[in-house]
Tab-separated table of C-alpha atoms in Angstrom:
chain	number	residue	atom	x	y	z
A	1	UNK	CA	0.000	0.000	0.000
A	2	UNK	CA	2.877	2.305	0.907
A	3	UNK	CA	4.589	1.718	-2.503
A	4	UNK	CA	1.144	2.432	-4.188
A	5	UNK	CA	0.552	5.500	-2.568
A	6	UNK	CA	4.187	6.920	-3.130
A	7	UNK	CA	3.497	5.638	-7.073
A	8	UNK	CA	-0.198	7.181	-6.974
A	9	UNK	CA	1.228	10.581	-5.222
A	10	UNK	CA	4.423	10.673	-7.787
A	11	UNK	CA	1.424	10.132	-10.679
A	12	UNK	CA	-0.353	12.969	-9.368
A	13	UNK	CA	1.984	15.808	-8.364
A	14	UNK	CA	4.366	15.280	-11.968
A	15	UNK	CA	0.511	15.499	-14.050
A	16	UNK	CA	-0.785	18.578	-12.107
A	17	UNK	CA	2.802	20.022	-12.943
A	18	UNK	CA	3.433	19.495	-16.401
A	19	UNK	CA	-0.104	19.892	-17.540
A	20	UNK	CA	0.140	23.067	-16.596
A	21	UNK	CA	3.729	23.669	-18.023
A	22	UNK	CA	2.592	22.710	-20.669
A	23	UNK	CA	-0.591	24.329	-21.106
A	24	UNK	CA	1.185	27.524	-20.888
A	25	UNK	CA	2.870	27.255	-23.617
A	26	UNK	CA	-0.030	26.185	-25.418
A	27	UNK	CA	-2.311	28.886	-24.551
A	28	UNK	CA	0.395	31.418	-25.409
A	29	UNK	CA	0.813	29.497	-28.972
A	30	UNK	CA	-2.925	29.923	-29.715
A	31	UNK	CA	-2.902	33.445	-28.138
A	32	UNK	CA	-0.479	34.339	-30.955
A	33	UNK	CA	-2.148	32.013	-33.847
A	34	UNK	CA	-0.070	29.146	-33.958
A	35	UNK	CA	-1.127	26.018	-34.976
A	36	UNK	CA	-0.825	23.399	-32.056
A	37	UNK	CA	-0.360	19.773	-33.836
A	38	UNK	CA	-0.300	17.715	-30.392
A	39	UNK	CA	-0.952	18.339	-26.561
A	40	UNK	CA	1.090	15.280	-25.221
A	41	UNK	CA	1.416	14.279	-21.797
A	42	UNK	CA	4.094	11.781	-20.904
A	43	UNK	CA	6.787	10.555	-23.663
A	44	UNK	CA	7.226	7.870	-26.088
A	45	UNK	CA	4.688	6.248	-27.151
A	46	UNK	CA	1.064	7.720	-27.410
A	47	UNK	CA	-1.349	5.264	-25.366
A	48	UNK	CA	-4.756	7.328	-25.644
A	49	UNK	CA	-5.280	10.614	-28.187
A	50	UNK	CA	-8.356	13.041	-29.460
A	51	UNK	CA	-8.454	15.179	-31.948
A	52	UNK	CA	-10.568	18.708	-31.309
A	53	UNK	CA	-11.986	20.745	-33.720
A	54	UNK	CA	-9.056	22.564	-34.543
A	55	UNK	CA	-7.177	19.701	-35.390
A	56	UNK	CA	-4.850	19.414	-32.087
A	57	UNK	CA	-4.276	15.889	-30.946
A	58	UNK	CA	-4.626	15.501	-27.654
A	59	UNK	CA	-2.631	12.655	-26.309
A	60	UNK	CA	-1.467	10.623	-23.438
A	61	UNK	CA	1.790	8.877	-23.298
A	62	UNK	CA	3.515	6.095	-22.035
A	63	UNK	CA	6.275	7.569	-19.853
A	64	UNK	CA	5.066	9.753	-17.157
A	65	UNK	CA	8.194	12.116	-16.917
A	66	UNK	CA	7.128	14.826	-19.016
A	67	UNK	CA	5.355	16.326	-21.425
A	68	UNK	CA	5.620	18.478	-24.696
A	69	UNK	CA	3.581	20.775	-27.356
A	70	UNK	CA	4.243	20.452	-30.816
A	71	UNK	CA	3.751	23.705	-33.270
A	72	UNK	CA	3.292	23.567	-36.812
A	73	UNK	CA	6.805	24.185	-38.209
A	74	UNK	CA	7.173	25.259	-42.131
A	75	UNK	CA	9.237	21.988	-43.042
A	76	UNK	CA	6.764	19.351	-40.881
A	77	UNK	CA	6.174	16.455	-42.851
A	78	UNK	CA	2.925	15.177	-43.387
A	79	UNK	CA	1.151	18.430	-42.478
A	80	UNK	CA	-0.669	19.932	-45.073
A	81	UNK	CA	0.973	23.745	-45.698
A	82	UNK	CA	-1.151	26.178	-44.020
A	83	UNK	CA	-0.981	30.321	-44.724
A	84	UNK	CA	2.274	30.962	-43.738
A	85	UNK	CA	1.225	32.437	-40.020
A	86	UNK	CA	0.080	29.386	-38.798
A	87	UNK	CA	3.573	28.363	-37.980
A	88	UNK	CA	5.996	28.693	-35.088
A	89	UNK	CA	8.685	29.416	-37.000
A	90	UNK	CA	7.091	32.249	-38.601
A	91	UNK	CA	6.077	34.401	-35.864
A	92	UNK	CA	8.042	37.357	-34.468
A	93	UNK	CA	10.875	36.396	-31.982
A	94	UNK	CA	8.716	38.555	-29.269
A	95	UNK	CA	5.934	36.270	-29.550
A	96	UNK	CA	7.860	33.200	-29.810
A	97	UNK	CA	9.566	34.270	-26.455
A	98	UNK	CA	6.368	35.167	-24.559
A	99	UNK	CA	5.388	31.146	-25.840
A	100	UNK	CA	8.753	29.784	-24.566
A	101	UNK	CA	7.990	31.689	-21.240
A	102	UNK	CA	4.531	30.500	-21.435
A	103	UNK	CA	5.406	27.317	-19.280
A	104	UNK	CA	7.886	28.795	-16.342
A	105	UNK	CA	5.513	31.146	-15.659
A	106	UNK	CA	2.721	29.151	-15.595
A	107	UNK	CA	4.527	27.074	-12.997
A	108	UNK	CA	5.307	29.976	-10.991
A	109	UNK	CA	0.908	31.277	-11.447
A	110	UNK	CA	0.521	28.033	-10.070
A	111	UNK	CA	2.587	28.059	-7.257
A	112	UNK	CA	0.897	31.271	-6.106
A	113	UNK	CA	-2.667	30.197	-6.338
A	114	UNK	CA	-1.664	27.024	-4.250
A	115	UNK	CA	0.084	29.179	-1.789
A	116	UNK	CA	-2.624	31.313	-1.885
A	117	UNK	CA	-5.343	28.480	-0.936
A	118	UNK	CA	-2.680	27.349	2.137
A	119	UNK	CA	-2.600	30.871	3.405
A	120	UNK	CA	-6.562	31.632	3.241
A	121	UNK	CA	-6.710	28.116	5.210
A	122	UNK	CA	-4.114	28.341	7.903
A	123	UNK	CA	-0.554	27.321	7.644
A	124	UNK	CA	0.587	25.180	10.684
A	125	UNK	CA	3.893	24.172	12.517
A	126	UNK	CA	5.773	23.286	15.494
A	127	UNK	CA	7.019	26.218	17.172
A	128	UNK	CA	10.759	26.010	17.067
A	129	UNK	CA	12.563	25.581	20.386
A	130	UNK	CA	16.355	24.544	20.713
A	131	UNK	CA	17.528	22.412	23.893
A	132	UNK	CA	21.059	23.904	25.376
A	133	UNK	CA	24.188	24.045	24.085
A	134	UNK	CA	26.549	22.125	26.426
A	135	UNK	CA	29.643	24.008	27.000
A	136	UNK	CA	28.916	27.499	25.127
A	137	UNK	CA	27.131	30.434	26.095
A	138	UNK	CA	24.024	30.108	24.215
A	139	UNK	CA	19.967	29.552	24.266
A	140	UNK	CA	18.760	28.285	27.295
A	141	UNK	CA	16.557	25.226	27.513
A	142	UNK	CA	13.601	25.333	25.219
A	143	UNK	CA	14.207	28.728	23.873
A	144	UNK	CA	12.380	29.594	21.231
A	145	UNK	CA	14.216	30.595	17.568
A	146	UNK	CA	12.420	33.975	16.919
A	147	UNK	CA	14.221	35.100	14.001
A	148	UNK	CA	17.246	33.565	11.598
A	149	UNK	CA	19.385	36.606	10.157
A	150	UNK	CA	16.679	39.318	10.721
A	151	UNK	CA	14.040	37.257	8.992
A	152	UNK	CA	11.234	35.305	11.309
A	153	UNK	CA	10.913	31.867	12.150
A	154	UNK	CA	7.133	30.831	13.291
A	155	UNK	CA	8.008	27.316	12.519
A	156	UNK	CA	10.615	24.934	12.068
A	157	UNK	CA	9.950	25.339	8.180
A	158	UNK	CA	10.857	28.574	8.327
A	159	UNK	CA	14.076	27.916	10.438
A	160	UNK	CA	15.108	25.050	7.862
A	161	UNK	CA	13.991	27.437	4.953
A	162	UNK	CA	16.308	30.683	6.094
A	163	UNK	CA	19.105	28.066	7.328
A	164	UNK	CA	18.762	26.749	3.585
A	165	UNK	CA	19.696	29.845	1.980
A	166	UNK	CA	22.744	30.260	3.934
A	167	UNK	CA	24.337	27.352	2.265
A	168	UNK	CA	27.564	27.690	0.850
A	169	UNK	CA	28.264	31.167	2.718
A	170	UNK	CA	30.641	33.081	4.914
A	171	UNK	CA	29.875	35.233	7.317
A	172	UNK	CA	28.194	34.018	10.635
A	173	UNK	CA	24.439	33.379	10.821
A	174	UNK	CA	22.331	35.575	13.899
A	175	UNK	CA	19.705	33.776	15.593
A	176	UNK	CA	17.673	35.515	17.871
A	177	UNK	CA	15.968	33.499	20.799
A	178	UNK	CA	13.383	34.287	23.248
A	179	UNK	CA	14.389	32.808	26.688
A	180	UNK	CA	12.802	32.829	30.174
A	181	UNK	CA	14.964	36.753	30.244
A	182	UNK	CA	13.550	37.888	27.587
A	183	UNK	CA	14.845	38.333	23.575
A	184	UNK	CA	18.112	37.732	22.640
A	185	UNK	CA	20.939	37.193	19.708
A	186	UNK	CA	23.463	34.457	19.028
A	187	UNK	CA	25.990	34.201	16.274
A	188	UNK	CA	27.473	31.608	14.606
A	189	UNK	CA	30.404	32.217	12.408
A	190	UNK	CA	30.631	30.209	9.307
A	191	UNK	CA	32.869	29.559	6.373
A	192	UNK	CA	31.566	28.057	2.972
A	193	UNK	CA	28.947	27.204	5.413
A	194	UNK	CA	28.148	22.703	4.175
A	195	UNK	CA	29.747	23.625	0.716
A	196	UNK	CA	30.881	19.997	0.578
A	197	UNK	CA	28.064	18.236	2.790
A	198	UNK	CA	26.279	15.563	0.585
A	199	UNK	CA	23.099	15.500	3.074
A	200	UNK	CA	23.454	18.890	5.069
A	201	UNK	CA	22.758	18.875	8.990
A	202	UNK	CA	21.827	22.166	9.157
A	203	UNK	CA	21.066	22.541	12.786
A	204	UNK	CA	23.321	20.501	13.877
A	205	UNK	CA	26.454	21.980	11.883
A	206	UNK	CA	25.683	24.788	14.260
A	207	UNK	CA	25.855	22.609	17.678
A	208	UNK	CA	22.083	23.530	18.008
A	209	UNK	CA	19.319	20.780	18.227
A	210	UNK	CA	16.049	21.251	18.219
A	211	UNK	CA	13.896	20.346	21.115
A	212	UNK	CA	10.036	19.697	21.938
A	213	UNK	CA	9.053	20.568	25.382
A	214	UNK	CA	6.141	20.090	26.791
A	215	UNK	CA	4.999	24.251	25.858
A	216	UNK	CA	1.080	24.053	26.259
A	217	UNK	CA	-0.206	25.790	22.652
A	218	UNK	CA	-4.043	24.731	23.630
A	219	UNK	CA	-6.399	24.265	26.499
A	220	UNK	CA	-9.514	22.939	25.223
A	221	UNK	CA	-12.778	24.247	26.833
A	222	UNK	CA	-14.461	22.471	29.928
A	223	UNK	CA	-11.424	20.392	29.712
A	224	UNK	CA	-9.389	18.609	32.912
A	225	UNK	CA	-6.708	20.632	32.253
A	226	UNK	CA	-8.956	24.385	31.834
A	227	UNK	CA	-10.397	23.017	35.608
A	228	UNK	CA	-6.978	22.829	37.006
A	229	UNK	CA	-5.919	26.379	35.844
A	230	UNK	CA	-3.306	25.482	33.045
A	231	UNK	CA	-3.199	28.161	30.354
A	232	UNK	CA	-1.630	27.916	26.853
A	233	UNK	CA	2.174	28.798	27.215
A	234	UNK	CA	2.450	26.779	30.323
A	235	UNK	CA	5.650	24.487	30.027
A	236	UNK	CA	5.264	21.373	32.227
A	237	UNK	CA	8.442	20.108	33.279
A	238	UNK	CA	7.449	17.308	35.818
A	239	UNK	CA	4.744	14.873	36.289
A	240	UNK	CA	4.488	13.597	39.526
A	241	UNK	CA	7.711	14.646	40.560
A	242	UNK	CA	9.218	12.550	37.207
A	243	UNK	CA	10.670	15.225	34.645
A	244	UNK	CA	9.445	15.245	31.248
A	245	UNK	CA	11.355	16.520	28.391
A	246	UNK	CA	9.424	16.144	25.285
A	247	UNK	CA	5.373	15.070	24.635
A	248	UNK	CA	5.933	11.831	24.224
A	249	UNK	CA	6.697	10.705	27.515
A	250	UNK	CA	4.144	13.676	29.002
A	251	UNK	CA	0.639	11.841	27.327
A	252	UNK	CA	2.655	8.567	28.329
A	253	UNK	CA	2.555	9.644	31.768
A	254	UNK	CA	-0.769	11.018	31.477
A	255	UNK	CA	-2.729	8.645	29.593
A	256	UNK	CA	-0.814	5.800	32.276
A	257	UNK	CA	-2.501	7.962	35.331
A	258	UNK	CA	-6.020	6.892	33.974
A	259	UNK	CA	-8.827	8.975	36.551
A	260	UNK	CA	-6.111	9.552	38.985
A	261	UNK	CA	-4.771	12.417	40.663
A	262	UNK	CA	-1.991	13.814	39.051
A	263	UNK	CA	0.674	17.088	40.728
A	264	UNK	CA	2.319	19.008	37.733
A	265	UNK	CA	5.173	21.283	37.531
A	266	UNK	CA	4.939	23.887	35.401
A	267	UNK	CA	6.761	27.374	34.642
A	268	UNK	CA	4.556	30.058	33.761
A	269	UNK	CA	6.540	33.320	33.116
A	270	UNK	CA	9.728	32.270	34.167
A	271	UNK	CA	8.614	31.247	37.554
A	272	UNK	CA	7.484	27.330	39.217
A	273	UNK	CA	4.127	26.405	40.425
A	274	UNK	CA	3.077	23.130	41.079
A	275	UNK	CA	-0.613	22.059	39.630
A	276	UNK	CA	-2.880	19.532	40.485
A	277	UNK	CA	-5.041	18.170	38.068
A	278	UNK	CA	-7.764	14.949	37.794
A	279	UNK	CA	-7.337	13.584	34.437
A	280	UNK	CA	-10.683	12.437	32.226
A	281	UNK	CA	-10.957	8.551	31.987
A	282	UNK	CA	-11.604	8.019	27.924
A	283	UNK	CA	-10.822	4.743	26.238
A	284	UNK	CA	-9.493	3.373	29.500
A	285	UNK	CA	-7.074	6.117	29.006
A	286	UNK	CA	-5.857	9.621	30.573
A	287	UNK	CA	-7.500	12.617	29.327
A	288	UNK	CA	-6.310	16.295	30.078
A	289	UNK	CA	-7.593	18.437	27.086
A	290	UNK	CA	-4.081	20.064	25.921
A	291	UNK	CA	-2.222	20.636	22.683
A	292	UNK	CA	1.258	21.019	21.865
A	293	UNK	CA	2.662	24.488	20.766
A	294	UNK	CA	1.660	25.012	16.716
A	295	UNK	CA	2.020	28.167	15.098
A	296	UNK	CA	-0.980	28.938	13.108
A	297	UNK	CA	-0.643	31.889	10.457
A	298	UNK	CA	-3.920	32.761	8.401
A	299	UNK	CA	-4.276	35.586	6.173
A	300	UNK	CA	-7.869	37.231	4.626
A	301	UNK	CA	-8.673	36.427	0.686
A	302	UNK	CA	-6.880	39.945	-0.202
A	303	UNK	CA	-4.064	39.983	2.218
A	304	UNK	CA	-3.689	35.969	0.718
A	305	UNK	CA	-2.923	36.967	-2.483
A	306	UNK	CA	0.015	39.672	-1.598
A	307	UNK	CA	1.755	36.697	0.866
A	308	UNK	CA	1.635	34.519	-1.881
A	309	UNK	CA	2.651	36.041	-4.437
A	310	UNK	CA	5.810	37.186	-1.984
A	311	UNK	CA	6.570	33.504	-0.990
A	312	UNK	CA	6.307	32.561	-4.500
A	313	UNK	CA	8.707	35.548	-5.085
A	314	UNK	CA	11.062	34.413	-2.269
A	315	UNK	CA	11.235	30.341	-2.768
A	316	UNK	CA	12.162	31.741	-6.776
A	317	UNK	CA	14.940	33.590	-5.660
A	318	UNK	CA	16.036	30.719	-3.118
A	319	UNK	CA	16.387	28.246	-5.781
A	320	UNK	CA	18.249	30.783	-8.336
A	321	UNK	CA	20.159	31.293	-5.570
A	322	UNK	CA	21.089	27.255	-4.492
A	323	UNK	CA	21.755	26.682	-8.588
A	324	UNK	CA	24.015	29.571	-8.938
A	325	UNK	CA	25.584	28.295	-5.557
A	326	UNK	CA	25.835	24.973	-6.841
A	327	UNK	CA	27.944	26.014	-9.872
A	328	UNK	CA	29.906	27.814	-7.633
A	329	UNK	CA	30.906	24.527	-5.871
A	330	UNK	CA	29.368	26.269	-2.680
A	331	UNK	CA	26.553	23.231	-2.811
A	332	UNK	CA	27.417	19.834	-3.361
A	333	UNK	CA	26.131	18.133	-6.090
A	334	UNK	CA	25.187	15.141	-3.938
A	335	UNK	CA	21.854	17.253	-3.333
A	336	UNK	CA	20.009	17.394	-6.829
A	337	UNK	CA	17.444	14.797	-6.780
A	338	UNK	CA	15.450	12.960	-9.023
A	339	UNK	CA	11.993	11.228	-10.030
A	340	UNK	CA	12.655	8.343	-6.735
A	341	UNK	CA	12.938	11.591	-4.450
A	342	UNK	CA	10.459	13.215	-5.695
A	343	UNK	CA	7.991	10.398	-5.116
A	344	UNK	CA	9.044	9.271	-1.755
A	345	UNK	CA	8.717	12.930	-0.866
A	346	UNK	CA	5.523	13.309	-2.136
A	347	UNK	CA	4.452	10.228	-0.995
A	348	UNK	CA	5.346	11.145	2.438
A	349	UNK	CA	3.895	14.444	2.436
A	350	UNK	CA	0.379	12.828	0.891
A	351	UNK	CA	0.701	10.690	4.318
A	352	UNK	CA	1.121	13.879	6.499
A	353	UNK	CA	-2.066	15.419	5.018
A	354	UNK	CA	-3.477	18.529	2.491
A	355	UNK	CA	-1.535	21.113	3.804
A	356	UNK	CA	1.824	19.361	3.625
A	357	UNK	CA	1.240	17.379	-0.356
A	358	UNK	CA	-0.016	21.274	-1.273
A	359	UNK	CA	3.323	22.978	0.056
A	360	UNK	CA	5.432	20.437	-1.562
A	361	UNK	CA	3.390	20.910	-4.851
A	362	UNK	CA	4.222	24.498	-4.611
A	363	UNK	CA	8.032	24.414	-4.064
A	364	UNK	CA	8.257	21.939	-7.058
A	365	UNK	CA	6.407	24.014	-9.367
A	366	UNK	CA	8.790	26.729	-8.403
A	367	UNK	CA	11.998	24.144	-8.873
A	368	UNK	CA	10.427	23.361	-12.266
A	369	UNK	CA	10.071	26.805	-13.365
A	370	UNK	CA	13.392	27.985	-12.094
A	371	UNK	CA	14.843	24.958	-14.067
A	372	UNK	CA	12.952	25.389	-17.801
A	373	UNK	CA	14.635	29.230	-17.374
A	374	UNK	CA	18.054	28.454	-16.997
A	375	UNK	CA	19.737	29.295	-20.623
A	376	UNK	CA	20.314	25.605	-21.687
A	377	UNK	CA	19.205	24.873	-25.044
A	378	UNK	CA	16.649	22.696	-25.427
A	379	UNK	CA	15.098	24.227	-22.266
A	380	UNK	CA	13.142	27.129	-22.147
A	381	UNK	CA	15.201	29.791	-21.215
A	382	UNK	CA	17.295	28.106	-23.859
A	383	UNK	CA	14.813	28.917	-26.412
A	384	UNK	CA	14.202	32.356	-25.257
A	385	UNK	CA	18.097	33.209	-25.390
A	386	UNK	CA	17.818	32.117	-28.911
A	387	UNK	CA	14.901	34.067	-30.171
A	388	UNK	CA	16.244	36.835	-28.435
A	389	UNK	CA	19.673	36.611	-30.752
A	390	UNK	CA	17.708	36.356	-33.798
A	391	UNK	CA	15.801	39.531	-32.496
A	392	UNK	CA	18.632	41.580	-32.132
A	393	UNK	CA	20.593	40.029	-35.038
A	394	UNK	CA	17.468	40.492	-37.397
A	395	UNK	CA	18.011	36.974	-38.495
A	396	UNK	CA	17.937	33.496	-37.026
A	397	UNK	CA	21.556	31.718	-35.994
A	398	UNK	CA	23.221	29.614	-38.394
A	399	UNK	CA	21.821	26.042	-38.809
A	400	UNK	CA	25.105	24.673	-37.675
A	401	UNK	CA	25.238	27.030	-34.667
A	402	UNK	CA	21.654	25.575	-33.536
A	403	UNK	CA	22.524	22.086	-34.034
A	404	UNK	CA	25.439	22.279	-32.120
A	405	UNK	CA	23.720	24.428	-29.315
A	406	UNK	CA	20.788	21.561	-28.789
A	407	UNK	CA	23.532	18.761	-29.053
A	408	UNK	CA	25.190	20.613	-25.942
A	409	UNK	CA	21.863	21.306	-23.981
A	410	UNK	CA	20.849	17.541	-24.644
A	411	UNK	CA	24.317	16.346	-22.941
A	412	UNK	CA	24.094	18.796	-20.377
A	413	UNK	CA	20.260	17.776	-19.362
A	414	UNK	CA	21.026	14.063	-19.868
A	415	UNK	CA	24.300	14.359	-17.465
A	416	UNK	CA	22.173	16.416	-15.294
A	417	UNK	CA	19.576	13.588	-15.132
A	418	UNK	CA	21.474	11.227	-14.851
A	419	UNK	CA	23.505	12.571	-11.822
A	420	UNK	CA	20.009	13.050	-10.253
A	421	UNK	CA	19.414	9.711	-10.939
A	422	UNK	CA	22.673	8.299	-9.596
A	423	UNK	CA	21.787	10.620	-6.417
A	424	UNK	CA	18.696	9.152	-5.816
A	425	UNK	CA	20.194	5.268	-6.160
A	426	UNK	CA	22.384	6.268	-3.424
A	427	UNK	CA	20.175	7.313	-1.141
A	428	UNK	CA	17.841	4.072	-1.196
């Protein structure tokens, strides 16, 4: 069942993706009066196809990686000739480059509306609290990580997110913590911060580990624990005398007391008080009524659309920013990944719910885009570099100039793939 699901998940982010890719691009072609010959998703060979009224073939095919548009060129064979501005070839080099950009940014239109729909609904995540560093001044137990370098951290996603852009630099990296004391900074000084780190540790690189104490985020309502005075923000650090250092062993120990008393020790505002609550017998079980610590962010329809189009704005400029890195040799190599990661991670994040499968769909739109624009040929950006020369030049390159050009881009995507690949076979 597992392996179906990851299969069924892979199936179903990679269509959502390149369907729109591709129907970008053929939008765009229409937009400008191109003739579309075939809508194909998948490669190879074509399993299912229809034919519309205006004579494009849609079609299904039998590899799932993928997908293309095919434009009436003036030397296709087989095709009828049609007035000469029916074909690609014969547009002007503006409007081939809007078609060529037709796909990226209908990744990256994508990726906002999704982000969009997670921000009218409620984003959620662990609040991020460290445990102690042994041996150097720095956060006290269960701080909380309030900021990375200026920017704020809500969530551990946001901590991995601004650690992730750090990658690969120099400098030193300024976390700012709130303790029992109140707010304040530590800095780590880094240089070529995990350039050659195949899987990075990013926390950990930093002698920082994250840490889940028992921080109360919820009280439910004519609940044990709202009878017994607890209040969200409470940190219970003892149960019946026994510490507890993370939530697991604190429902453990509650669910274990059944209907029985129970004497907790809690810090509220940086002082000790000891509570005494009578637990709820469900199931056979414990009950108190108590969450752990999530941050919930939630945004109105209008104020939606700015965050997401910013997020959309800032994962864009991440990835630029890890590729450029990566060429660099400021990012190993080790961490492109390929069609096995991508479906074990979206398998996984199907299993962890909506909210999690819809924030990984988003981020790989983005990587997709980002990826079509580089200035390979025989990707997108690619092809808009090379209309762009024949703009300028008032005429299109020299056959032999193109040939050679798509020659290099295939080897270049091929070794690219096939690193990924490799990557991905060494991670199983």
């Amino acid at each position: 069942m597992d392996l179906l699901q990851t299969v069924l998940a892979l199936l179903l982010t990679l269509g959502i993706l390149v369907t729109v890719h591709e129907a970008g691009h053929y939008f765009l072609a229409r937009y400008f009066g191109v003739r579309v010959l075939r809508f194909s998703l998948g490669m190879g060979p074509v399993v299912w196809q229809k034919k519309n009224a205006e004579g494009t073939e849609f079609a299904l095919s039998l590899l799932p990686l993928g997908g293309y548009v095919k434009m009436l060129e003036e030397d296709v064979p087989g095709v009828t000739p049609e007035p000469r501005q029916g074909s690609f070839s014969s547009k002007h080099p503006a409007a081939r480059i809007a078609i060529a950009l037709g796909g990226p940014v209908a990744n990256l239109l994508l990726a906002v509306v999704v982000y969009w729909m997670l921000f009218v609904s409620g984003v959620t995540g662990l609040v991020p609290y460290l445990k102690a560093v042994e041996g150097a001044a720095g956060p006290s137990e269960g701080a909380q990580v309030l900021a990375v370098d200026g920017q704020p951290t809500v969530s551990w996603a946001t901590v991995n997110e601004a650690l992730v852009r750090r990658l690969g630099d120099s400098g030193e990296i300024v976390f700012t913590f709130e303790g029992p004391e109140g707010p304040y900074t530590l800095a780590r000084p880094i240089t070529r911060w995990l350039a050659e780190a195949d899987e990075p540790q990013l926390l950990g690189a930093l002698d920082l580990e994250p840490a889940y104490p028992v921080v109360l985020g919820r009280v439910l309502e004519d609940s044990p624990a709202e009878a017994a005075g607890l209040q969200p923000k409470d940190r219970v650090v003892a149960v019946a005398g026994e510490p507890v250092s993370d939530w697991r062993s604190f429902v453990a120990a509650v669910q274990a007391a059944g209907g029985e008393r129970l004497s907790l020790t809690v810090e509220r505002r940086g002082q000790s008080r000891t509570v005494t609550v009578r637990p709820r017998l469900e199931a056979g079980r414990g009950f108190l009524g108590v969450g752990p610590a999530y941050a919930v962010q939630r945004w109105g329809v209008g104020a939606a659309l700015g965050e997401a189009f910013t997020a959309t704005w800032d994962k864009t400029l991440m990835t630029f920013g890890l590729v450029r890195k990566m060429l660099q040799g400021l990012v190993s190599t080790r961490n492109l990944s390929g069609p096995i990661t991508i479906a074990k991670v979206a398998g996984d994040s199907a299993k962890s719910g909506v909210e999690a499968f819809l924030g990984f769909l988003a981020l790989l739109s983005v990587s997709l885009a980002v990826l079509n624009l580089l200035p390979v040929p025989v990707l997108d950006g690619g092809h808009v570099v090379l209309h762009l020369l024949e703009w300028l030049r008032g005429k299109p390159l020299p056959e032999r100039l193109q040939a050679l050009g798509v020659q290099v881009g295939l080897m270049l995507v091929v070794s690219l793939m096939a690193l990924a690949l490799y990557n991905d076979f060494s991670r199983l």
